[in-house]
CSV table of C-alpha atoms in Angstrom, one decimal:
chain,number,residue,atom,x,y,z
A,1,UNK,CA,75.6,-115.5,81.3
A,2,UNK,CA,75.2,-113.7,84.7
A,3,UNK,CA,78.3,-112.1,86.0
A,4,UNK,CA,79.6,-109.7,88.3
A,5,UNK,CA,83.0,-108.3,88.0
A,6,UNK,CA,84.4,-106.0,90.7
A,7,UNK,CA,87.6,-103.4,90.3
A,8,UNK,CA,89.3,-100.5,91.8
A,9,UNK,CA,91.2,-102.7,95.0
A,10,UNK,CA,94.5,-101.3,95.3
A,11,UNK,CA,97.2,-100.4,98.3
A,12,UNK,CA,96.1,-97.3,100.1
A,13,UNK,CA,97.6,-95.4,102.9
A,14,UNK,CA,95.5,-95.0,106.3
A,15,UNK,CA,93.0,-92.4,106.2
A,16,UNK,CA,92.9,-92.6,102.4
A,17,UNK,CA,89.9,-92.8,99.9
A,18,UNK,CA,88.9,-95.6,97.3
A,19,UNK,CA,86.0,-96.2,95.1
A,20,UNK,CA,85.2,-99.8,94.3
A,21,UNK,CA,83.2,-100.5,90.9
A,22,UNK,CA,81.1,-103.6,90.4
A,23,UNK,CA,79.9,-104.3,86.5
A,24,UNK,CA,76.9,-106.4,86.2
A,25,UNK,CA,75.7,-108.5,83.2
A,26,UNK,CA,73.1,-111.1,82.0
A,27,UNK,CA,70.5,-109.9,84.5
A,28,UNK,CA,68.2,-107.3,84.8
A,29,UNK,CA,70.3,-105.0,87.3
A,30,UNK,CA,67.9,-102.7,88.2
A,31,UNK,CA,65.4,-105.3,89.3
A,32,UNK,CA,67.8,-106.6,92.1
A,33,UNK,CA,69.0,-105.4,95.6
A,34,UNK,CA,72.8,-105.7,95.7
A,35,UNK,CA,75.3,-105.9,98.7
A,36,UNK,CA,78.9,-105.8,99.2
A,37,UNK,CA,80.7,-108.2,101.6
A,38,UNK,CA,84.0,-108.4,102.6
A,39,UNK,CA,86.4,-111.0,103.9
A,40,UNK,CA,89.8,-110.5,105.5
A,41,UNK,CA,92.8,-112.6,105.0
A,42,UNK,CA,92.2,-115.6,106.7
A,43,UNK,CA,88.8,-114.6,108.3
A,44,UNK,CA,85.2,-115.0,107.5
A,45,UNK,CA,82.7,-113.3,105.5
A,46,UNK,CA,81.6,-109.8,106.8
A,47,UNK,CA,78.5,-107.9,105.4
A,48,UNK,CA,79.4,-104.3,104.3
A,49,UNK,CA,76.3,-102.8,102.9
A,50,UNK,CA,73.2,-103.1,101.0
A,51,UNK,CA,71.5,-101.0,98.4
A,52,UNK,CA,67.7,-101.5,97.1
A,53,UNK,CA,67.0,-101.8,93.5
A,54,UNK,CA,66.1,-98.2,92.8
A,55,UNK,CA,69.0,-96.8,95.3
A,56,UNK,CA,66.3,-95.6,97.6
A,57,UNK,CA,67.3,-97.6,100.6
A,58,UNK,CA,70.7,-98.1,101.9
A,59,UNK,CA,72.3,-100.0,105.0
A,60,UNK,CA,75.7,-100.4,106.6
A,61,UNK,CA,77.5,-102.5,108.9
A,62,UNK,CA,78.5,-100.5,112.1
A,63,UNK,CA,82.3,-100.9,111.3
A,64,UNK,CA,81.8,-98.7,108.0
A,65,UNK,CA,78.9,-96.5,108.9
A,66,UNK,CA,79.9,-92.9,108.2
A,67,UNK,CA,82.9,-93.8,106.2
A,68,UNK,CA,81.6,-95.9,103.3
A,69,UNK,CA,78.8,-94.9,100.9
A,70,UNK,CA,77.2,-97.6,98.8
A,71,UNK,CA,75.5,-96.3,95.3
A,72,UNK,CA,74.6,-97.5,92.0
A,73,UNK,CA,73.8,-96.4,88.4
A,74,UNK,CA,71.4,-98.6,86.9
A,75,UNK,CA,71.8,-96.7,83.6
A,76,UNK,CA,75.4,-98.4,83.6
A,77,UNK,CA,74.5,-101.8,85.3
A,78,UNK,CA,76.9,-100.5,88.0
A,79,UNK,CA,77.0,-100.9,91.8
A,80,UNK,CA,80.1,-98.9,93.5
A,81,UNK,CA,81.7,-98.6,97.1
A,82,UNK,CA,83.0,-95.3,97.9
A,83,UNK,CA,85.4,-95.9,100.9
A,84,UNK,CA,87.0,-93.0,103.0
A,85,UNK,CA,88.9,-92.9,106.0
A,86,UNK,CA,90.4,-96.2,105.7
A,87,UNK,CA,91.8,-98.0,108.5
A,88,UNK,CA,94.2,-101.3,108.5
A,89,UNK,CA,91.0,-103.0,109.4
A,90,UNK,CA,89.5,-102.6,106.3
A,91,UNK,CA,92.0,-104.5,104.6
A,92,UNK,CA,90.1,-107.5,102.8
A,93,UNK,CA,88.8,-109.1,99.5
A,94,UNK,CA,85.8,-107.1,98.7
A,95,UNK,CA,82.8,-109.1,96.8
A,96,UNK,CA,79.8,-107.6,95.5
A,97,UNK,CA,76.6,-109.7,95.3
A,98,UNK,CA,73.4,-109.8,94.0
A,99,UNK,CA,70.6,-110.6,96.3
A,100,UNK,CA,67.6,-112.6,95.4
A,101,UNK,CA,65.1,-110.1,96.2
A,102,UNK,CA,64.6,-106.8,94.6
A,103,UNK,CA,61.5,-104.8,92.9
A,104,UNK,CA,58.7,-107.3,94.0
A,105,UNK,CA,59.9,-107.6,97.8
A,106,UNK,CA,60.7,-106.0,101.1
A,107,UNK,CA,64.4,-104.7,101.1
A,108,UNK,CA,66.1,-107.0,103.3
A,109,UNK,CA,68.7,-110.0,102.8
A,110,UNK,CA,67.1,-112.9,100.9
A,111,UNK,CA,70.2,-114.7,99.8
A,112,UNK,CA,73.0,-113.7,97.6
A,113,UNK,CA,72.8,-116.0,94.4
A,114,UNK,CA,75.3,-114.3,92.6
A,115,UNK,CA,79.0,-113.4,93.7
A,116,UNK,CA,81.9,-111.6,91.8
A,117,UNK,CA,85.5,-112.7,92.1
A,118,UNK,CA,86.3,-110.0,94.3
A,119,UNK,CA,88.6,-107.2,94.4
A,120,UNK,CA,91.4,-106.9,97.0
A,121,UNK,CA,91.7,-103.7,99.0
A,122,UNK,CA,94.9,-103.2,101.4
A,123,UNK,CA,95.4,-100.3,103.7
A,124,UNK,CA,99.0,-99.9,104.8
A,125,UNK,CA,101.7,-97.5,105.3
B,1,UNK,CA,82.7,-112.2,117.6
B,2,UNK,CA,80.0,-112.7,114.9
B,3,UNK,CA,76.5,-111.9,115.7
B,4,UNK,CA,75.4,-115.5,114.6
B,5,UNK,CA,77.2,-118.3,116.3
B,6,UNK,CA,78.5,-121.3,114.4
B,7,UNK,CA,80.8,-123.9,115.7
B,8,UNK,CA,84.3,-123.5,114.2
B,9,UNK,CA,84.6,-126.8,112.8
B,10,UNK,CA,82.8,-129.9,111.9
B,11,UNK,CA,84.0,-133.3,110.3
B,12,UNK,CA,82.5,-136.5,109.2
B,13,UNK,CA,83.6,-139.4,106.7
B,14,UNK,CA,82.6,-140.1,103.2
B,15,UNK,CA,78.9,-141.1,103.3
B,16,UNK,CA,78.0,-139.9,106.6
B,17,UNK,CA,75.5,-137.3,107.7
B,18,UNK,CA,76.9,-133.8,109.2
B,19,UNK,CA,74.9,-130.9,110.8
B,20,UNK,CA,76.2,-127.4,111.4
B,21,UNK,CA,74.3,-125.3,113.5
B,22,UNK,CA,73.6,-121.5,113.4
B,23,UNK,CA,72.2,-119.4,116.8
B,24,UNK,CA,71.3,-116.1,116.7
B,25,UNK,CA,68.4,-114.1,118.5
B,26,UNK,CA,64.9,-112.6,117.8
B,27,UNK,CA,66.0,-109.8,116.0
B,28,UNK,CA,67.7,-111.8,113.4
B,29,UNK,CA,67.0,-115.6,112.9
B,30,UNK,CA,64.0,-115.3,115.0
B,31,UNK,CA,62.2,-112.8,112.6
B,32,UNK,CA,64.0,-113.3,109.2
B,33,UNK,CA,64.6,-116.1,106.9
B,34,UNK,CA,68.3,-118.0,107.0
B,35,UNK,CA,70.7,-118.4,104.2
B,36,UNK,CA,73.7,-120.6,103.9
B,37,UNK,CA,76.8,-120.5,101.7
B,38,UNK,CA,79.5,-123.0,100.8
B,39,UNK,CA,82.8,-121.2,100.4
B,40,UNK,CA,85.8,-123.6,98.7
B,41,UNK,CA,89.2,-122.7,99.1
B,42,UNK,CA,90.1,-119.6,96.9
B,43,UNK,CA,86.8,-119.1,95.6
B,44,UNK,CA,83.7,-117.0,96.4
B,45,UNK,CA,81.0,-118.0,98.4
B,46,UNK,CA,78.0,-120.0,96.9
B,47,UNK,CA,74.6,-119.9,97.9
B,48,UNK,CA,73.3,-123.1,99.2
B,49,UNK,CA,70.0,-122.5,101.2
B,50,UNK,CA,67.8,-119.8,100.9
B,51,UNK,CA,64.5,-119.0,103.0
B,52,UNK,CA,65.5,-121.2,105.7
B,53,UNK,CA,65.1,-124.6,103.4
B,54,UNK,CA,65.1,-123.7,99.9
B,55,UNK,CA,67.8,-124.9,97.4
B,56,UNK,CA,68.7,-122.8,94.3
B,57,UNK,CA,68.7,-124.8,91.0
B,58,UNK,CA,71.6,-126.8,90.6
B,59,UNK,CA,72.4,-127.4,94.4
B,60,UNK,CA,72.4,-131.3,95.2
B,61,UNK,CA,69.3,-132.1,97.4
B,62,UNK,CA,72.1,-133.7,99.9
B,63,UNK,CA,72.2,-130.2,101.3
B,64,UNK,CA,69.1,-129.2,103.4
B,65,UNK,CA,68.2,-126.6,105.9
B,66,UNK,CA,66.0,-126.0,108.8
B,67,UNK,CA,65.0,-123.2,111.5
B,68,UNK,CA,63.5,-123.6,114.9
B,69,UNK,CA,62.9,-120.1,117.0
B,70,UNK,CA,66.2,-118.5,117.0
B,71,UNK,CA,68.5,-121.2,115.5
B,72,UNK,CA,68.8,-122.7,112.0
B,73,UNK,CA,70.8,-125.9,110.9
B,74,UNK,CA,72.8,-126.9,107.7
B,75,UNK,CA,72.5,-130.7,107.1
B,76,UNK,CA,74.5,-132.5,104.5
B,77,UNK,CA,73.9,-136.2,103.9
B,78,UNK,CA,75.8,-138.5,101.9
B,79,UNK,CA,79.2,-136.6,102.7
B,80,UNK,CA,81.7,-136.4,99.7
B,81,UNK,CA,85.2,-135.4,99.5
B,82,UNK,CA,84.1,-132.3,97.4
B,83,UNK,CA,81.9,-130.6,100.4
B,84,UNK,CA,85.2,-130.1,102.4
B,85,UNK,CA,84.8,-126.2,102.5
B,86,UNK,CA,83.8,-123.5,104.8
B,87,UNK,CA,79.9,-122.8,105.4
B,88,UNK,CA,78.5,-119.4,106.6
B,89,UNK,CA,75.2,-119.0,107.8
B,90,UNK,CA,73.3,-115.3,107.1
B,91,UNK,CA,70.4,-113.6,108.2
B,92,UNK,CA,69.1,-109.9,108.4
B,93,UNK,CA,69.0,-108.6,111.8
B,94,UNK,CA,66.1,-105.8,112.5
B,95,UNK,CA,68.4,-103.8,115.1
B,96,UNK,CA,70.6,-100.8,114.5
B,97,UNK,CA,68.3,-99.8,111.6
B,98,UNK,CA,68.7,-102.9,109.9
B,99,UNK,CA,71.9,-105.0,108.7
B,100,UNK,CA,72.9,-108.1,107.1
B,101,UNK,CA,74.8,-110.5,109.5
B,102,UNK,CA,76.9,-113.5,109.1
B,103,UNK,CA,78.0,-116.4,111.4
B,104,UNK,CA,81.4,-116.8,111.9
B,105,UNK,CA,82.0,-119.8,109.7
B,106,UNK,CA,82.3,-123.8,110.2
B,107,UNK,CA,85.4,-125.6,108.5
B,108,UNK,CA,84.1,-129.0,107.3
B,109,UNK,CA,86.6,-131.6,107.1
B,110,UNK,CA,85.7,-134.8,105.4
B,111,UNK,CA,88.1,-137.5,107.0
């Protein structure tokens, strides 16, 4: 079964740091581009970051650039999001998602066909 | 303010055909493919359409997508009560060194 399972979401104070993890199974993880997408309470989806199949290319939303770092460990079938200098507006449900594209194409958003259940990050004092 | 513009709401009766629009610009929809997602309450989003008009396996052919210039549309025919959900368009945007962008979402109500 193709599956993504996120973890690491907690309550953290403004200015704090957190690392989210996403464990992948059921597909050849290192063949695919991966994303992080978030959803603030009662709000729409916001794309956060993308990493290419080999980790060689990364992209970020302006709202997180310079504060968040996406990475992956293909030997562990895992995706990560290091979140620093957290703000209250970072409070959201964070999803990891697999892209349709990867090793055989341009690094871009083709479509996110597998999603995890999400992990909740709350930034509050 | 989302980069892609969708109407906040749409509605229809069972059996009807409804369309949801998604407006962008030359740096996103105008130069990249569009995908559409369905999000049922309390669940993760589900890919409905990719590459403007392609359906992943398992998505009913009642759902269809199209693109023209800098706009795209999702059409749902034979509307069913279980189609009541939030729908989002998305695309890659070539500006600002590249980024993904979503529409603000459309809440579809089946009357």
